[in-house]
Amino acid sequence: MMTLLHILAKAIRNISILSLLVCLGGLCSCQNSSSETWVIGFSQCVDNDAWRQAMLGEMRKELAFYPELQLIYKNADGSSQQQLHDIQALMSEGIDILIVSPNEAAPITPLVEEIYHSGIPVIVVDRKIASKTYTAFVGGDNYEIGRIAGKYAASLLSQGGNILEVTGLPGSTPAQERHQGFINFLEAFPNLYTLDTINGEWEREVARHKLQDSLQHFPNADLIFAHNDMMALAAREVLRQQKDSLGIKVLGVDGIAGPGLGLDMVNQGILDATFMYPTGGDKAIQVARNILTGQPYEKENILQTTVIDSSNVKVIKLQSDKILEQQQEIVRQQHAIKEQLSIYRSQRTLLYVVIISLASAIALGAYALYSLREKQLTNQQLKAQNEKITEQRNQIMKMAQETEEANQAKFQFFTNISHEFRTPLTLILASVDDMLEESQVASGAMKQDLRLMHKNASRLLRLINQLLDFRRLEHNKIKVKVSKGDLVAFLQEVYTAFERTACKREMDFQFIALQPVLEMHFDASMLDKVFFNLLSNAFKFTPDGGKIQVIIEKDTRSNSARIRVIDNGRGMAAEHASHAFDRFYQGEQYQSMGTGLGLSLSKELIERHGGTIGVSSEKGMGSCFDILLPLNAKHWSSDEIAEQPVAQSSNQYYVEEVSQEKVTEEAAVHYQEADTTVLVIEDHEDLRNFLVRKLQQKYQVFAASDGQDGLEQAYAQVPDLIVSDVMMPGQDGLTIARTLKNDLRTSHIPIILLTARNSPEQQMEGLSTGVDAYVIKPFHPKLLLEQIDKLLWNREQLRRRFAGIENTSDPPPVAVPDLDQQFLARVSSIIQQHLSESELSVNAIARELGLSRVQLYRKVKALLGVGINDHIKIQRLKKAKELLQQPDLTIAEVAYAVGFSSPAYFSTVFKSYYDQSPSDFVRNAPSIS
């Protein structure tokens, strides 16, 4: 009794302190807003009874003292599986500590242990788990409650009697411990019998149904002990239905204050007694805070209990009612404090707004004064700058006028000098034409050279004309003069100019007119340049035997003439096709695409006619140029219409450039050096054929049209020398030189690079790749031949040096490449290792070196001047010559030691190489002691 009064008195004192702390906490909340916060996760097994609601209420009231603590609550509704899911959900939300009231001990234990071992503190409340793996426990001593209930039952049934026990869930620890304490105490009273133990599952309705069945079997029961007040109430309701059972005593557990709860039921006589079972909600929050803040705490926090019956229920109820009133007052005060805090925050915010507004007004005023001062200074600066800008503008206008005058002078000079170029080119072409007509040069190499001269002079004349046209277009010097004509007949004439070339190259060249006549106004001198240029490109980039089509039709939607030039040549990638009409753009085929002027000029001329030109192309599949020319003549002014058709310009040089007429060459003259092989790598066909023709007079020549083909032929043929252009599509000459010089199979081959890149930096870049000579275009053929002869002579000196027969009177040869020195050293090492093996084969050496037999033979031949078999034989003889000077070896032993199959064969080979037999050599040689 004294213990219960002590507990209630302490509670009332705490309530008074709570009121004060809530007030202080509300006033200081702004200071605590920045402190560290922790999140508490609470998993409740069930909350549909007053005791559980009281626990949750005590937690929330205690949390009012600690604003740094936040609570996340989950209710499992009496399901162990749901509680497992709730705990996992709490963990995923990042809680700092877990409070759990287990529904059943066994299912929940493994997960609680896992969380505990992961470093998250775990507080178990009310019901325990099936192990001690937790941080702290808060709850009543259920075993002691069972003992107290047994003691109280024994005092009521002092003469003996029969007892029914209504337990909670069998898997929950409170039910197990209360049952065990109750039974253990009654063992000392043999006159007290436990008739039946009923599983009420903590539920009022479950207990009612099961008690009805049990009382029918055990009508002589004297006392019912229920593990909570709700099941005890169910027992009393069942007993009231049986009039002869009204004298049975009913005991419950919990003793919760409140209308219709345990304390009230004892006061009304519904229950004979109940045993106080504190919820411990406030204690759980206190322990959690101690754990989170590092303060001391007890692992086992056992809450005290006592009996509540008719002897003390009045006093306890009065005190409980007082506590409830105090709690309600606290809630009311909290609401009042919140309202005052809200008013305080609003007023504080308003004060801040006023202060900020005042400060802003002062700042704006200061800024306005500052801005006014700055504006005055800025105006003064702007005035000075305006005067300066006006002066500069006048100077710029003067300079622009002078620049325009200079540009006009440059344009006039450019026009004059371009015309000066045309005069000597005309004379050159006329002279070449006369020479081609003479009978003495009607065939042979000279005729081919003259044709090459004529073709390139024509190309130079065409480029000069294009440059002149561009300059005239830029300065609006070209005026369109259109006359009415048949566009189909005009294009037919252009087509006819290329027919002979298409026939020679065996190409499928078609002219398709879907309308027989298309009358329109056009400038023939402009359009012939456009279509000759398009057809020239089509022939240039379409191989022999290819297909080219010119299609003309009427586009009714735009009332235009549509002309398409289609080929199945090399085509362009999409990113290059989009820039095809950009001035000076050469795309990926930078070398063979020319200057990039033709298509740009064509577009300008088409647009002067009010038309459009476009291209669609796919790499390797050909190109299609699509032109639209308006048929309507309304957009032409009277100044642009000529009475007589404008004469077409001569475009024969377009046709000559794409013509590939072959001339039967006389048999090439071969000198004694004709066994020397030279590889020419050049993508420009005319220059490649010219080089082949000149070099064939002294060497055996192979030719490649691009870098990839050149590399393949270099590996396959292993020539004695390579002549390569630098600027080529795909792999350029620098890449080829770097690749070959770093490859064991070709590192010994001299390389000459031909290029128009003549700056010192570009020449140093070329020489850094390991090339042997760098020839600048244009070059004299004799100079190139001298370079080749010099490099081959140096290579011969290297052979003599490697072979050990270098003439000391000769000048020293060029430096030996490290890769070749390593190769020869490795070959010698392999031969020396296997010198005594008569079956040593070239194939075995090639395999060990990673080369083919042919590549090994050519490599050794190029470096030493002898084949690999002869080199092996020479190495055997040199070693034999050393061994023969040793007196303790016979000639036969020496022969076998150096790999000869028989002494007789050895003697024959030795004599043929040294002009004396082995026996004569031994006789004349000084002995080695």
PDB file of C-alpha atoms in Angstrom, residues 148-351:
ATOM      1  CA  ILE A 148       1.260 -12.037  -6.340  1.00  0.00           C
ATOM      2  CA  ALA A 149      -1.898 -13.207  -8.114  1.00  0.00           C
ATOM      3  CA  GLY A 150      -1.375 -16.747  -6.725  1.00  0.00           C
ATOM      4  CA  LYS A 151      -0.819 -15.353  -3.236  1.00  0.00           C
ATOM      5  CA  TYR A 152      -3.966 -13.211  -3.450  1.00  0.00           C
ATOM      6  CA  ALA A 153      -5.997 -16.173  -4.785  1.00  0.00           C
ATOM      7  CA  ALA A 154      -4.768 -18.341  -1.889  1.00  0.00           C
ATOM      8  CA  SER A 155      -5.850 -15.652   0.590  1.00  0.00           C
ATOM      9  CA  LEU A 156      -9.340 -15.517  -0.966  1.00  0.00           C
ATOM     10  CA  LEU A 157      -9.673 -19.352  -1.035  1.00  0.00           C
ATOM     11  CA  SER A 158      -8.157 -20.096   2.355  1.00  0.00           C
ATOM     12  CA  GLN A 159     -10.398 -23.133   2.747  1.00  0.00           C
ATOM     13  CA  GLY A 160      -9.447 -24.450  -0.665  1.00  0.00           C
ATOM     14  CA  GLY A 161     -11.134 -24.189  -4.056  1.00  0.00           C
ATOM     15  CA  ASN A 162     -10.991 -24.551  -7.831  1.00  0.00           C
ATOM     16  CA  ILE A 163      -9.377 -22.004 -10.219  1.00  0.00           C
ATOM     17  CA  LEU A 164      -9.692 -21.232 -13.935  1.00  0.00           C
ATOM     18  CA  GLU A 165      -6.757 -19.370 -15.581  1.00  0.00           C
ATOM     19  CA  VAL A 166      -7.243 -17.260 -18.750  1.00  0.00           C
ATOM     20  CA  THR A 167      -3.825 -16.605 -20.386  1.00  0.00           C
ATOM     21  CA  GLY A 168      -2.637 -14.365 -23.224  1.00  0.00           C
ATOM     22  CA  LEU A 169      -0.935 -15.624 -26.384  1.00  0.00           C
ATOM     23  CA  PRO A 170       1.116 -18.706 -25.508  1.00  0.00           C
ATOM     24  CA  GLY A 171       4.042 -17.397 -27.519  1.00  0.00           C
ATOM     25  CA  SER A 172       4.273 -14.101 -25.605  1.00  0.00           C
ATOM     26  CA  THR A 173       6.602 -13.890 -22.621  1.00  0.00           C
ATOM     27  CA  PRO A 174       4.120 -12.073 -20.285  1.00  0.00           C
ATOM     28  CA  ALA A 175       1.653 -14.927 -20.664  1.00  0.00           C
ATOM     29  CA  GLN A 176       4.356 -17.542 -20.075  1.00  0.00           C
ATOM     30  CA  GLU A 177       5.924 -15.815 -17.067  1.00  0.00           C
ATOM     31  CA  ARG A 178       2.586 -14.918 -15.369  1.00  0.00           C
ATOM     32  CA  HIS A 179       1.372 -18.486 -15.788  1.00  0.00           C
ATOM     33  CA  GLN A 180       4.626 -19.883 -14.414  1.00  0.00           C
ATOM     34  CA  GLY A 181       4.637 -17.548 -11.359  1.00  0.00           C
ATOM     35  CA  PHE A 182       0.963 -18.301 -10.656  1.00  0.00           C
ATOM     36  CA  ILE A 183       1.373 -22.098 -10.860  1.00  0.00           C
ATOM     37  CA  ASN A 184       4.640 -22.152  -8.904  1.00  0.00           C
ATOM     38  CA  PHE A 185       3.101 -20.288  -5.985  1.00  0.00           C
ATOM     39  CA  LEU A 186      -0.019 -22.496  -5.880  1.00  0.00           C
ATOM     40  CA  GLU A 187       2.114 -25.654  -5.652  1.00  0.00           C
ATOM     41  CA  ALA A 188       2.456 -24.913  -1.915  1.00  0.00           C
ATOM     42  CA  PHE A 189      -1.349 -25.150  -1.474  1.00  0.00           C
ATOM     43  CA  PRO A 190      -2.585 -28.689  -2.183  1.00  0.00           C
ATOM     44  CA  ASN A 191      -6.198 -27.667  -1.486  1.00  0.00           C
ATOM     45  CA  LEU A 192      -6.166 -25.291  -4.502  1.00  0.00           C
ATOM     46  CA  TYR A 193      -6.751 -26.857  -7.908  1.00  0.00           C
ATOM     47  CA  THR A 194      -6.308 -25.335 -11.381  1.00  0.00           C
ATOM     48  CA  LEU A 195      -9.169 -26.831 -13.346  1.00  0.00           C
ATOM     49  CA  ASP A 196      -8.292 -25.414 -16.765  1.00  0.00           C
ATOM     50  CA  THR A 197      -5.902 -22.983 -18.493  1.00  0.00           C
ATOM     51  CA  ILE A 198      -7.693 -21.113 -21.289  1.00  0.00           C
ATOM     52  CA  ASN A 199      -5.890 -19.289 -24.151  1.00  0.00           C
ATOM     53  CA  GLY A 200      -7.736 -15.973 -24.339  1.00  0.00           C
ATOM     54  CA  GLU A 201      -5.191 -14.426 -26.760  1.00  0.00           C
ATOM     55  CA  TRP A 202      -5.405 -11.144 -24.789  1.00  0.00           C
ATOM     56  CA  GLU A 203      -8.793 -10.512 -26.496  1.00  0.00           C
ATOM     57  CA  ARG A 204     -12.105  -9.911 -24.680  1.00  0.00           C
ATOM     58  CA  GLU A 205     -14.301 -11.683 -27.259  1.00  0.00           C
ATOM     59  CA  VAL A 206     -11.969 -14.690 -27.573  1.00  0.00           C
ATOM     60  CA  ALA A 207     -11.926 -15.091 -23.797  1.00  0.00           C
ATOM     61  CA  ARG A 208     -15.748 -14.812 -23.557  1.00  0.00           C
ATOM     62  CA  HIS A 209     -16.398 -17.613 -26.058  1.00  0.00           C
ATOM     63  CA  LYS A 210     -13.809 -19.954 -24.544  1.00  0.00           C
ATOM     64  CA  LEU A 211     -14.967 -19.313 -20.953  1.00  0.00           C
ATOM     65  CA  GLN A 212     -18.541 -20.204 -21.868  1.00  0.00           C
ATOM     66  CA  ASP A 213     -17.369 -23.653 -22.979  1.00  0.00           C
ATOM     67  CA  SER A 214     -15.026 -24.093 -20.024  1.00  0.00           C
ATOM     68  CA  LEU A 215     -17.628 -23.173 -17.343  1.00  0.00           C
ATOM     69  CA  GLN A 216     -20.005 -25.744 -18.786  1.00  0.00           C
ATOM     70  CA  HIS A 217     -17.340 -28.405 -18.151  1.00  0.00           C
ATOM     71  CA  PHE A 218     -16.164 -26.928 -14.824  1.00  0.00           C
ATOM     72  CA  PRO A 219     -19.234 -25.410 -13.111  1.00  0.00           C
ATOM     73  CA  ASN A 220     -17.588 -25.806  -9.683  1.00  0.00           C
ATOM     74  CA  ALA A 221     -14.944 -23.095 -10.274  1.00  0.00           C
ATOM     75  CA  ASP A 222     -14.394 -20.720  -7.307  1.00  0.00           C
ATOM     76  CA  LEU A 223     -12.001 -18.161  -8.901  1.00  0.00           C
ATOM     77  CA  ILE A 224     -11.004 -16.967 -12.361  1.00  0.00           C
ATOM     78  CA  PHE A 225      -7.563 -15.404 -12.885  1.00  0.00           C
ATOM     79  CA  ALA A 226      -7.345 -13.506 -16.231  1.00  0.00           C
ATOM     80  CA  HIS A 227      -4.009 -12.146 -17.522  1.00  0.00           C
ATOM     81  CA  ASN A 228      -5.499  -8.738 -18.351  1.00  0.00           C
ATOM     82  CA  ASP A 229      -8.527  -6.700 -17.269  1.00  0.00           C
ATOM     83  CA  MET A 230     -10.382  -7.043 -20.583  1.00  0.00           C
ATOM     84  CA  MET A 231     -10.389 -10.847 -20.400  1.00  0.00           C
ATOM     85  CA  ALA A 232     -11.412 -10.535 -16.710  1.00  0.00           C
ATOM     86  CA  LEU A 233     -14.351  -8.349 -17.781  1.00  0.00           C
ATOM     87  CA  ALA A 234     -15.310 -11.033 -20.310  1.00  0.00           C
ATOM     88  CA  ALA A 235     -15.258 -13.596 -17.468  1.00  0.00           C
ATOM     89  CA  ARG A 236     -17.569 -11.442 -15.348  1.00  0.00           C
ATOM     90  CA  GLU A 237     -19.975 -11.036 -18.291  1.00  0.00           C
ATOM     91  CA  VAL A 238     -20.112 -14.825 -18.739  1.00  0.00           C
ATOM     92  CA  LEU A 239     -20.695 -15.354 -14.996  1.00  0.00           C
ATOM     93  CA  ARG A 240     -23.607 -12.881 -14.969  1.00  0.00           C
ATOM     94  CA  GLN A 241     -25.333 -15.045 -17.584  1.00  0.00           C
ATOM     95  CA  GLN A 242     -25.122 -18.005 -15.152  1.00  0.00           C
ATOM     96  CA  LYS A 243     -27.055 -17.081 -11.997  1.00  0.00           C
ATOM     97  CA  ASP A 244     -25.526 -19.848  -9.869  1.00  0.00           C
ATOM     98  CA  SER A 245     -21.998 -18.576 -10.657  1.00  0.00           C
ATOM     99  CA  LEU A 246     -22.276 -15.042  -9.282  1.00  0.00           C
ATOM    100  CA  GLY A 247     -20.134 -15.897  -6.253  1.00  0.00           C
ATOM    101  CA  ILE A 248     -17.024 -16.752  -8.304  1.00  0.00           C
ATOM    102  CA  LYS A 249     -14.140 -14.367  -7.750  1.00  0.00           C
ATOM    103  CA  VAL A 250     -12.566 -12.662 -10.794  1.00  0.00           C
ATOM    104  CA  LEU A 251      -9.004 -11.286 -10.832  1.00  0.00           C
ATOM    105  CA  GLY A 252      -7.422  -9.223 -13.650  1.00  0.00           C
ATOM    106  CA  VAL A 253      -4.092  -7.588 -14.506  1.00  0.00           C
ATOM    107  CA  ASP A 254      -3.270  -4.023 -15.674  1.00  0.00           C
ATOM    108  CA  GLY A 255      -5.079  -1.622 -13.278  1.00  0.00           C
ATOM    109  CA  ILE A 256      -5.315   1.167 -15.844  1.00  0.00           C
ATOM    110  CA  ALA A 257      -7.047   4.374 -14.701  1.00  0.00           C
ATOM    111  CA  GLY A 258      -9.963   5.645 -16.722  1.00  0.00           C
ATOM    112  CA  PRO A 259     -13.692   5.106 -17.203  1.00  0.00           C
ATOM    113  CA  GLY A 260     -14.546   1.445 -17.781  1.00  0.00           C
ATOM    114  CA  LEU A 261     -10.941   0.313 -17.253  1.00  0.00           C
ATOM    115  CA  GLY A 262      -9.358  -1.904 -14.598  1.00  0.00           C
ATOM    116  CA  LEU A 263      -9.292   0.573 -11.751  1.00  0.00           C
ATOM    117  CA  ASP A 264     -12.888   1.644 -12.427  1.00  0.00           C
ATOM    118  CA  MET A 265     -14.070  -2.005 -12.695  1.00  0.00           C
ATOM    119  CA  VAL A 266     -12.620  -2.794  -9.211  1.00  0.00           C
ATOM    120  CA  ASN A 267     -14.292   0.337  -7.814  1.00  0.00           C
ATOM    121  CA  GLN A 268     -17.659  -0.779  -9.293  1.00  0.00           C
ATOM    122  CA  GLY A 269     -17.223  -4.330  -7.994  1.00  0.00           C
ATOM    123  CA  ILE A 270     -17.073  -5.884 -11.475  1.00  0.00           C
ATOM    124  CA  LEU A 271     -13.630  -7.287 -10.616  1.00  0.00           C
ATOM    125  CA  ASP A 272     -12.618  -8.464  -7.170  1.00  0.00           C
ATOM    126  CA  ALA A 273      -9.043  -7.276  -7.721  1.00  0.00           C
ATOM    127  CA  THR A 274      -6.515  -6.281 -10.356  1.00  0.00           C
ATOM    128  CA  PHE A 275      -2.749  -6.155 -10.307  1.00  0.00           C
ATOM    129  CA  MET A 276      -1.102  -2.935 -11.444  1.00  0.00           C
ATOM    130  CA  TYR A 277       1.084  -3.511 -14.525  1.00  0.00           C
ATOM    131  CA  PRO A 278       2.801  -0.193 -15.417  1.00  0.00           C
ATOM    132  CA  THR A 279       3.117   0.475 -19.157  1.00  0.00           C
ATOM    133  CA  GLY A 280       6.634   1.974 -18.915  1.00  0.00           C
ATOM    134  CA  GLY A 281       6.170   4.245 -21.960  1.00  0.00           C
ATOM    135  CA  ASP A 282       7.843   7.231 -20.285  1.00  0.00           C
ATOM    136  CA  LYS A 283      10.645   5.045 -18.939  1.00  0.00           C
ATOM    137  CA  ALA A 284      11.325   3.640 -22.417  1.00  0.00           C
ATOM    138  CA  ILE A 285      11.775   7.162 -23.836  1.00  0.00           C
ATOM    139  CA  GLN A 286      14.085   8.107 -20.931  1.00  0.00           C
ATOM    140  CA  VAL A 287      16.263   5.026 -21.487  1.00  0.00           C
ATOM    141  CA  ALA A 288      16.330   5.662 -25.244  1.00  0.00           C
ATOM    142  CA  ARG A 289      17.536   9.239 -24.703  1.00  0.00           C
ATOM    143  CA  ASN A 290      20.239   8.091 -22.266  1.00  0.00           C
ATOM    144  CA  ILE A 291      21.481   5.574 -24.840  1.00  0.00           C
ATOM    145  CA  LEU A 292      21.514   8.117 -27.695  1.00  0.00           C
ATOM    146  CA  THR A 293      23.250  10.834 -25.647  1.00  0.00           C
ATOM    147  CA  GLY A 294      25.787   8.445 -24.064  1.00  0.00           C
ATOM    148  CA  GLN A 295      24.433   8.743 -20.509  1.00  0.00           C
ATOM    149  CA  PRO A 296      24.351   5.773 -18.039  1.00  0.00           C
ATOM    150  CA  TYR A 297      21.372   3.412 -18.196  1.00  0.00           C
ATOM    151  CA  GLU A 298      20.268   0.058 -16.794  1.00  0.00           C
ATOM    152  CA  LYS A 299      19.909  -2.885 -19.152  1.00  0.00           C
ATOM    153  CA  GLU A 300      17.039  -4.415 -17.120  1.00  0.00           C
ATOM    154  CA  ASN A 301      14.449  -1.826 -16.029  1.00  0.00           C
ATOM    155  CA  ILE A 302      11.817  -3.708 -13.985  1.00  0.00           C
ATOM    156  CA  LEU A 303       8.671  -1.733 -13.104  1.00  0.00           C
ATOM    157  CA  GLN A 304       7.006  -2.301  -9.708  1.00  0.00           C
ATOM    158  CA  THR A 305       3.485  -3.664  -9.238  1.00  0.00           C
ATOM    159  CA  THR A 306       0.872  -3.959  -6.507  1.00  0.00           C
ATOM    160  CA  VAL A 307      -2.644  -5.295  -5.792  1.00  0.00           C
ATOM    161  CA  ILE A 308      -5.692  -3.069  -6.261  1.00  0.00           C
ATOM    162  CA  ASP A 309      -8.846  -4.291  -4.514  1.00  0.00           C
ATOM    163  CA  SER A 310     -11.715  -2.892  -2.487  1.00  0.00           C
ATOM    164  CA  SER A 311      -9.371  -1.956   0.373  1.00  0.00           C
ATOM    165  CA  ASN A 312      -7.361   0.643  -1.569  1.00  0.00           C
ATOM    166  CA  VAL A 313      -9.260   1.287  -4.781  1.00  0.00           C
ATOM    167  CA  LYS A 314     -10.942   4.481  -3.489  1.00  0.00           C
ATOM    168  CA  VAL A 315      -7.669   6.163  -2.642  1.00  0.00           C
ATOM    169  CA  ILE A 316      -5.929   5.001  -5.820  1.00  0.00           C
ATOM    170  CA  LYS A 317      -8.885   6.080  -7.956  1.00  0.00           C
ATOM    171  CA  LEU A 318      -8.902   9.537  -6.380  1.00  0.00           C
ATOM    172  CA  GLN A 319      -5.190   9.882  -7.015  1.00  0.00           C
ATOM    173  CA  SER A 320      -5.533   8.546 -10.556  1.00  0.00           C
ATOM    174  CA  ASP A 321      -8.348  10.959 -11.287  1.00  0.00           C
ATOM    175  CA  LYS A 322      -6.133  13.728  -9.978  1.00  0.00           C
ATOM    176  CA  ILE A 323      -3.341  12.600 -12.255  1.00  0.00           C
ATOM    177  CA  LEU A 324      -5.711  12.541 -15.234  1.00  0.00           C
ATOM    178  CA  GLU A 325      -6.889  16.061 -14.378  1.00  0.00           C
ATOM    179  CA  GLN A 326      -3.255  17.199 -14.156  1.00  0.00           C
ATOM    180  CA  GLN A 327      -2.500  15.583 -17.489  1.00  0.00           C
ATOM    181  CA  GLN A 328      -5.465  17.316 -19.095  1.00  0.00           C
ATOM    182  CA  GLU A 329      -4.286  20.580 -17.594  1.00  0.00           C
ATOM    183  CA  ILE A 330      -0.841  19.950 -19.044  1.00  0.00           C
ATOM    184  CA  VAL A 331      -2.396  19.387 -22.468  1.00  0.00           C
ATOM    185  CA  ARG A 332      -4.391  22.584 -22.101  1.00  0.00           C
ATOM    186  CA  GLN A 333      -1.278  24.492 -21.035  1.00  0.00           C
ATOM    187  CA  GLN A 334       0.645  23.035 -23.978  1.00  0.00           C
ATOM    188  CA  HIS A 335      -2.048  24.302 -26.348  1.00  0.00           C
ATOM    189  CA  ALA A 336      -1.907  27.694 -24.692  1.00  0.00           C
ATOM    190  CA  ILE A 337       1.886  27.753 -24.928  1.00  0.00           C
ATOM    191  CA  LYS A 338       1.719  26.838 -28.609  1.00  0.00           C
ATOM    192  CA  GLU A 339      -0.752  29.650 -29.221  1.00  0.00           C
ATOM    193  CA  GLN A 340       1.505  32.113 -27.350  1.00  0.00           C
ATOM    194  CA  LEU A 341       4.536  30.855 -29.274  1.00  0.00           C
ATOM    195  CA  SER A 342       2.623  31.288 -32.519  1.00  0.00           C
ATOM    196  CA  ILE A 343       1.758  34.852 -31.566  1.00  0.00           C
ATOM    197  CA  TYR A 344       5.356  35.420 -30.478  1.00  0.00           C
ATOM    198  CA  ARG A 345       6.734  34.077 -33.753  1.00  0.00           C
ATOM    199  CA  SER A 346       4.272  36.189 -35.755  1.00  0.00           C
ATOM    200  CA  GLN A 347       5.232  39.320 -33.817  1.00  0.00           C
ATOM    201  CA  ARG A 348       8.920  38.466 -34.079  1.00  0.00           C
ATOM    202  CA  THR A 349       8.539  37.943 -37.830  1.00  0.00           C
ATOM    203  CA  LEU A 350       6.707  41.241 -38.133  1.00  0.00           C
ATOM    204  CA  LEU A 351       9.477  42.938 -36.131  1.00  0.00           C
TER     205      LEU A 351
END
